[in-house]
mmCIF file of C-alpha atoms in Angstrom:
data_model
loop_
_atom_site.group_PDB
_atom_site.id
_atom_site.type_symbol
_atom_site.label_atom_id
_atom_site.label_comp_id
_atom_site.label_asym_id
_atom_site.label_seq_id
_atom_site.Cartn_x
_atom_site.Cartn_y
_atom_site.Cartn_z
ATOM 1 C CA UNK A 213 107.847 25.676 -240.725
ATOM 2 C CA UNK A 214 107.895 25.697 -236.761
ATOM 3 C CA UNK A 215 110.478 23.579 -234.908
ATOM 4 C CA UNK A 216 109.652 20.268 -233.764
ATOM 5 C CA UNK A 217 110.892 17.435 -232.048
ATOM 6 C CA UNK A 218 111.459 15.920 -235.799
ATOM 7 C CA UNK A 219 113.011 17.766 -237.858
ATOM 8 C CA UNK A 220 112.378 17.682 -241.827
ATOM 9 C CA UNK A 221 115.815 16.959 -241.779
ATOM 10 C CA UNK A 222 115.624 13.636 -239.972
ATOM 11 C CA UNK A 223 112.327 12.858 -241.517
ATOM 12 C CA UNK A 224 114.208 13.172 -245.038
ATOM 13 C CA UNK A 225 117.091 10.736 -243.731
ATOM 14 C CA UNK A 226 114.886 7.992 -242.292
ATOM 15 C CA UNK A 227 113.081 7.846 -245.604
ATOM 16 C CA UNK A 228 116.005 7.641 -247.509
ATOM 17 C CA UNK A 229 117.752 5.026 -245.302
ATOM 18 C CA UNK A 230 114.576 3.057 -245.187
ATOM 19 C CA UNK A 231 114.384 2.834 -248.502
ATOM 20 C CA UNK A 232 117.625 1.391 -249.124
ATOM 21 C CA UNK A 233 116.951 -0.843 -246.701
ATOM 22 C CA UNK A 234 113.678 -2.105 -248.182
ATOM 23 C CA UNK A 235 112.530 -1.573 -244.373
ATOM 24 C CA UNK A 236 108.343 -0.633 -244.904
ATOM 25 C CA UNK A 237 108.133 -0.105 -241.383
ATOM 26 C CA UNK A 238 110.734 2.352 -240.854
ATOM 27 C CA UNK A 239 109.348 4.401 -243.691
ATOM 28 C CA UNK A 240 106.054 4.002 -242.958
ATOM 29 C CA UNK A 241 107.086 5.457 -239.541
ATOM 30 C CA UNK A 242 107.940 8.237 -241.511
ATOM 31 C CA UNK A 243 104.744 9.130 -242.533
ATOM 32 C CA UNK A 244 101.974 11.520 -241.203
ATOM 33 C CA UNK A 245 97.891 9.853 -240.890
ATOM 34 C CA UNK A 246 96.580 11.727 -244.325
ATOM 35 C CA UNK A 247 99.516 11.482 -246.140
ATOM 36 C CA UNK A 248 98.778 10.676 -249.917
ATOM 37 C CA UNK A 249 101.091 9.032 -253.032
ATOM 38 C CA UNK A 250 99.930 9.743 -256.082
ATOM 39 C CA UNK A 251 100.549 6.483 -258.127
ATOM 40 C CA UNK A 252 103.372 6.533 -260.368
ATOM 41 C CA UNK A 253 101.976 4.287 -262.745
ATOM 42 C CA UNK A 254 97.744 5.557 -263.121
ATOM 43 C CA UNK A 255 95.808 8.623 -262.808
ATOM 44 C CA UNK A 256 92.924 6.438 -261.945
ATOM 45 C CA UNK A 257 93.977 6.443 -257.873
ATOM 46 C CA UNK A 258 96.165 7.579 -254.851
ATOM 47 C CA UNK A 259 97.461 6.005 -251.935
ATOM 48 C CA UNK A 260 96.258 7.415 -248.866
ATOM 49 C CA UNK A 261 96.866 6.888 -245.582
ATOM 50 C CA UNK A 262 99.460 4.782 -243.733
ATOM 51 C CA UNK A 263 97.946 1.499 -244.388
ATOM 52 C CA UNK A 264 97.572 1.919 -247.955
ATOM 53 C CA UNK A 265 101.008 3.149 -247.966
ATOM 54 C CA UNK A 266 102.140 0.138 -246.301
ATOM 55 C CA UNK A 267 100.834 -1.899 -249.008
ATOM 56 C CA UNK A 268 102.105 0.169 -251.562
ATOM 57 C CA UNK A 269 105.803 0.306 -250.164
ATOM 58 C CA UNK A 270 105.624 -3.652 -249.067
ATOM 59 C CA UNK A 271 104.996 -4.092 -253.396
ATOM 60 C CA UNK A 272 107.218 -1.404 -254.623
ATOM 61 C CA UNK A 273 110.334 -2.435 -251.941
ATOM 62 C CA UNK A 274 109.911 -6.074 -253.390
ATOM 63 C CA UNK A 275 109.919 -4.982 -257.142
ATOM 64 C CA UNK A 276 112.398 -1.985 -256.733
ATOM 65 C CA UNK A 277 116.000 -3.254 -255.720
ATOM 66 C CA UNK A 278 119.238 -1.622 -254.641
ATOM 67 C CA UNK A 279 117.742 1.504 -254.241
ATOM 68 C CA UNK A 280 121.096 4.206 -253.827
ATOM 69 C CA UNK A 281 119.630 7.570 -253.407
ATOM 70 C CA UNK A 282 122.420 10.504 -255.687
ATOM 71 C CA UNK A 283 120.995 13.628 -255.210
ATOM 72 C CA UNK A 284 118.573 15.568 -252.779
ATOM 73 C CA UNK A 285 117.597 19.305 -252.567
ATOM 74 C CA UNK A 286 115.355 21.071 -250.683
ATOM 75 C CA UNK A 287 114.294 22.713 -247.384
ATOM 76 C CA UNK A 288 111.777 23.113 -244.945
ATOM 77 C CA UNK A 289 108.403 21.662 -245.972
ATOM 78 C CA UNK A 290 109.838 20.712 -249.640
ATOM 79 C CA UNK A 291 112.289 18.093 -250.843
ATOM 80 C CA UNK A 292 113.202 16.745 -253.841
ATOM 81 C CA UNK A 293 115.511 12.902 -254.002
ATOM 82 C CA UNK A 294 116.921 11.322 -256.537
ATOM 83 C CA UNK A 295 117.755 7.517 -256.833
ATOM 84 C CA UNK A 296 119.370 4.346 -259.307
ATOM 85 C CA UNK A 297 118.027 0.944 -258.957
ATOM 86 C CA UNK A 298 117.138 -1.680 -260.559
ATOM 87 C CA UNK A 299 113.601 -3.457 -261.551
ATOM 88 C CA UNK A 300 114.057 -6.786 -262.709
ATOM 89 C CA UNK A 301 117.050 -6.553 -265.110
ATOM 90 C CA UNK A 302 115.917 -3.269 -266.122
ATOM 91 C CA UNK A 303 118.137 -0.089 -264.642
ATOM 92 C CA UNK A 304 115.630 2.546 -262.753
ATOM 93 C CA UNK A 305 115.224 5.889 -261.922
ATOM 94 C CA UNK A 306 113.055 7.753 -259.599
ATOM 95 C CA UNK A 307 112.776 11.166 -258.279
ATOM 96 C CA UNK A 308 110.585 11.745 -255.275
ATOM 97 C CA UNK A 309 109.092 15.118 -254.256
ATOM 98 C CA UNK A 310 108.348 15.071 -250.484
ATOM 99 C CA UNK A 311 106.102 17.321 -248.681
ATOM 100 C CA UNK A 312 105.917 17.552 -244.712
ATOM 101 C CA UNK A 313 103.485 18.958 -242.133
ATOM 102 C CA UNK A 314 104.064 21.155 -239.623
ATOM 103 C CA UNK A 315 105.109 17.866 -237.292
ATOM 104 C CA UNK A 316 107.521 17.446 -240.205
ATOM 105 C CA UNK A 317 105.840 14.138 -241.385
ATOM 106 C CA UNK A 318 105.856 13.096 -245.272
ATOM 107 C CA UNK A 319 102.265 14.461 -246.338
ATOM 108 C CA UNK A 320 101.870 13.857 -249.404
ATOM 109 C CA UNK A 321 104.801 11.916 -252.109
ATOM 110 C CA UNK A 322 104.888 12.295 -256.077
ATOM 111 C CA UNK A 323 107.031 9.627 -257.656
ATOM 112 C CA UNK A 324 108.606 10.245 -261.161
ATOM 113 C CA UNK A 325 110.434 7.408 -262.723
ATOM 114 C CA UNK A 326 112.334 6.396 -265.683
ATOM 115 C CA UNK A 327 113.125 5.115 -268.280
ATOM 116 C CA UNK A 328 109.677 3.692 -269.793
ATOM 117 C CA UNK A 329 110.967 -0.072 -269.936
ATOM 118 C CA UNK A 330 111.397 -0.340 -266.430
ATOM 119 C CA UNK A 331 108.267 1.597 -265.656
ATOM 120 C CA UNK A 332 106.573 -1.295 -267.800
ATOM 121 C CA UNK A 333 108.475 -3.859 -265.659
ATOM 122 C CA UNK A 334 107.665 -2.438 -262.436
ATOM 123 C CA UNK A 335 104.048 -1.745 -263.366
ATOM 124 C CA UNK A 336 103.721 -5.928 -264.184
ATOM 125 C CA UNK A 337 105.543 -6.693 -260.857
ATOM 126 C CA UNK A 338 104.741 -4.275 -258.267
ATOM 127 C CA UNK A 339 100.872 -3.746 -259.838
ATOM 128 C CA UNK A 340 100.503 -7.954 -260.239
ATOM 129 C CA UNK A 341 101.614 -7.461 -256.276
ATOM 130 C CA UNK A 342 99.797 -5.370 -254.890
ATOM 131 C CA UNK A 343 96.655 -7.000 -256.104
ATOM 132 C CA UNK A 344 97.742 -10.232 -254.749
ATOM 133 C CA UNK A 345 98.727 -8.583 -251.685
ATOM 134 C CA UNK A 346 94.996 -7.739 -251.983
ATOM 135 C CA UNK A 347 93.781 -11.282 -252.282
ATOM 136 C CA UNK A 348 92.836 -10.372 -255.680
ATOM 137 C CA UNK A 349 94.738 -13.308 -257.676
ATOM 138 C CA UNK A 350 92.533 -13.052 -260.850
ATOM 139 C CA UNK A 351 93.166 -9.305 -260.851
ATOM 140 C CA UNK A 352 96.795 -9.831 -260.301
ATOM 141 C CA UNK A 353 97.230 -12.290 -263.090
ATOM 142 C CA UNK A 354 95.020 -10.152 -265.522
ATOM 143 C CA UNK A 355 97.821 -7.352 -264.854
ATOM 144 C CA UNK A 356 100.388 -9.471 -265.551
ATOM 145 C CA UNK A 357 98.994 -10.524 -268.801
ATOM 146 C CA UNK A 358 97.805 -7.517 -270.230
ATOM 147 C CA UNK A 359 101.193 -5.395 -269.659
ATOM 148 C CA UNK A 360 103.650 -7.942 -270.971
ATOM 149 C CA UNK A 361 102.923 -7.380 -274.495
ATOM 150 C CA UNK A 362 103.220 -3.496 -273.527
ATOM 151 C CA UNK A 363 106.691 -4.480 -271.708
ATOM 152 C CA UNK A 364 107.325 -6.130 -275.109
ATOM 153 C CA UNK A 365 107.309 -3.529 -277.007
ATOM 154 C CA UNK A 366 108.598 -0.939 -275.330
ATOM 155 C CA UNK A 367 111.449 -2.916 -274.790
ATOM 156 C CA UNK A 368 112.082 -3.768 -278.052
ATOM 157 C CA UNK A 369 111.669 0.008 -279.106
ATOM 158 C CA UNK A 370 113.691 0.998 -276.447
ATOM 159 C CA UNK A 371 117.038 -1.090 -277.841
ATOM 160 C CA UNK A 372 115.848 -1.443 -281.390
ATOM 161 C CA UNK A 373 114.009 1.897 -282.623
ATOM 162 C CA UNK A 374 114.774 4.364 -280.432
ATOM 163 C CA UNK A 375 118.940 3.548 -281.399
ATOM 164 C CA UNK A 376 117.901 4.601 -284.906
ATOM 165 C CA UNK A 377 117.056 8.090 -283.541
ATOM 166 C CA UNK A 378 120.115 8.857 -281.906
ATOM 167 C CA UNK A 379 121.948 12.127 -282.545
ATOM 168 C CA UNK A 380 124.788 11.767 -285.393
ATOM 169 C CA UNK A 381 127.796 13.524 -284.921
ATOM 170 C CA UNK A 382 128.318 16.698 -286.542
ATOM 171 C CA UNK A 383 130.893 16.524 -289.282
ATOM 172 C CA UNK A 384 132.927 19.602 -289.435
#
């Protein structure tokens, strides 16, 4: 990658301090005119473009709190980050890969979170925002209601089942 007045670097900072800020408009500010998220939660769209990005991070900044980024690798056009947070009561995960241009803007983002009750939480309250966000109040209320029952149950597998499937220890 050329030199620029921005570096990656900075670009990679500013994100990250944005984020655990909740501040959309510094991390929007961050981003290049066709940059693209694929959504976390759906195959069935991307984000693209600053505007839609706005929207996105204004929903996901509201659902996703205390964002405290751990680990981050990478160089030049390439990063990966790593942060702990919490949706709702449920503890989160992410891990971003971030691609830059050439005027070391974020191009395109790939979000990866965990575990799935949280995923289910934030799908009911950042998806249920964005479509109000949207003016879409019937469509934000039918995503509420039809992922609660999912949230249901993958919460109650999550401390009930999956428990029963945990490793014994050896016995030597």
């Amino acid at each position: 990658m050329s030199e620029t007045p921005r570096s990656a670097a900075a670009t990679v900072a500013s994100w990250r301090a944005a984020s655990e800020r909740g501040d959309v408009d510094a991390a929007v500010a961050c981003l290049s005119r066709d940059v693209v998220l694929s959504s976390p939660l759906t195959e069935q769209f991307r984000f693209e473009g600053p505007d839609q990005l706005r929207d996105f991070l204004t929903s996901a900044f509201t659902a996703v709190q205390n964002i405290r980024f751990h680990t981050q690798t990478g160089e030049g056009a390439a990063y990966a980050l790593f942060y702990r947070a919490r949706v709702g009561s449920q503890p989160f995960e992410e891990a971003q890969l971030l691609r830059l241009d050439d005027e070391a803007r974020i191009k395109e983002i790939t979000l990866f979170g965990r575990p799935m009750p949280a995923l289910t939480a934030l799908m009911i309250s950042a998806g249920s925002e964005l479509a109000r966000q949207q003016g879409r109040r019937g469509v934000a209320a039918l995503m509420r209601a039809s992922a609660a029952p999912v949230h249901a149950m993958v919460t109650f597998g999550d401390r009930r089942v999956v428990p029963l499937t945990r490793p014994a220890a050896r016995r030597t």
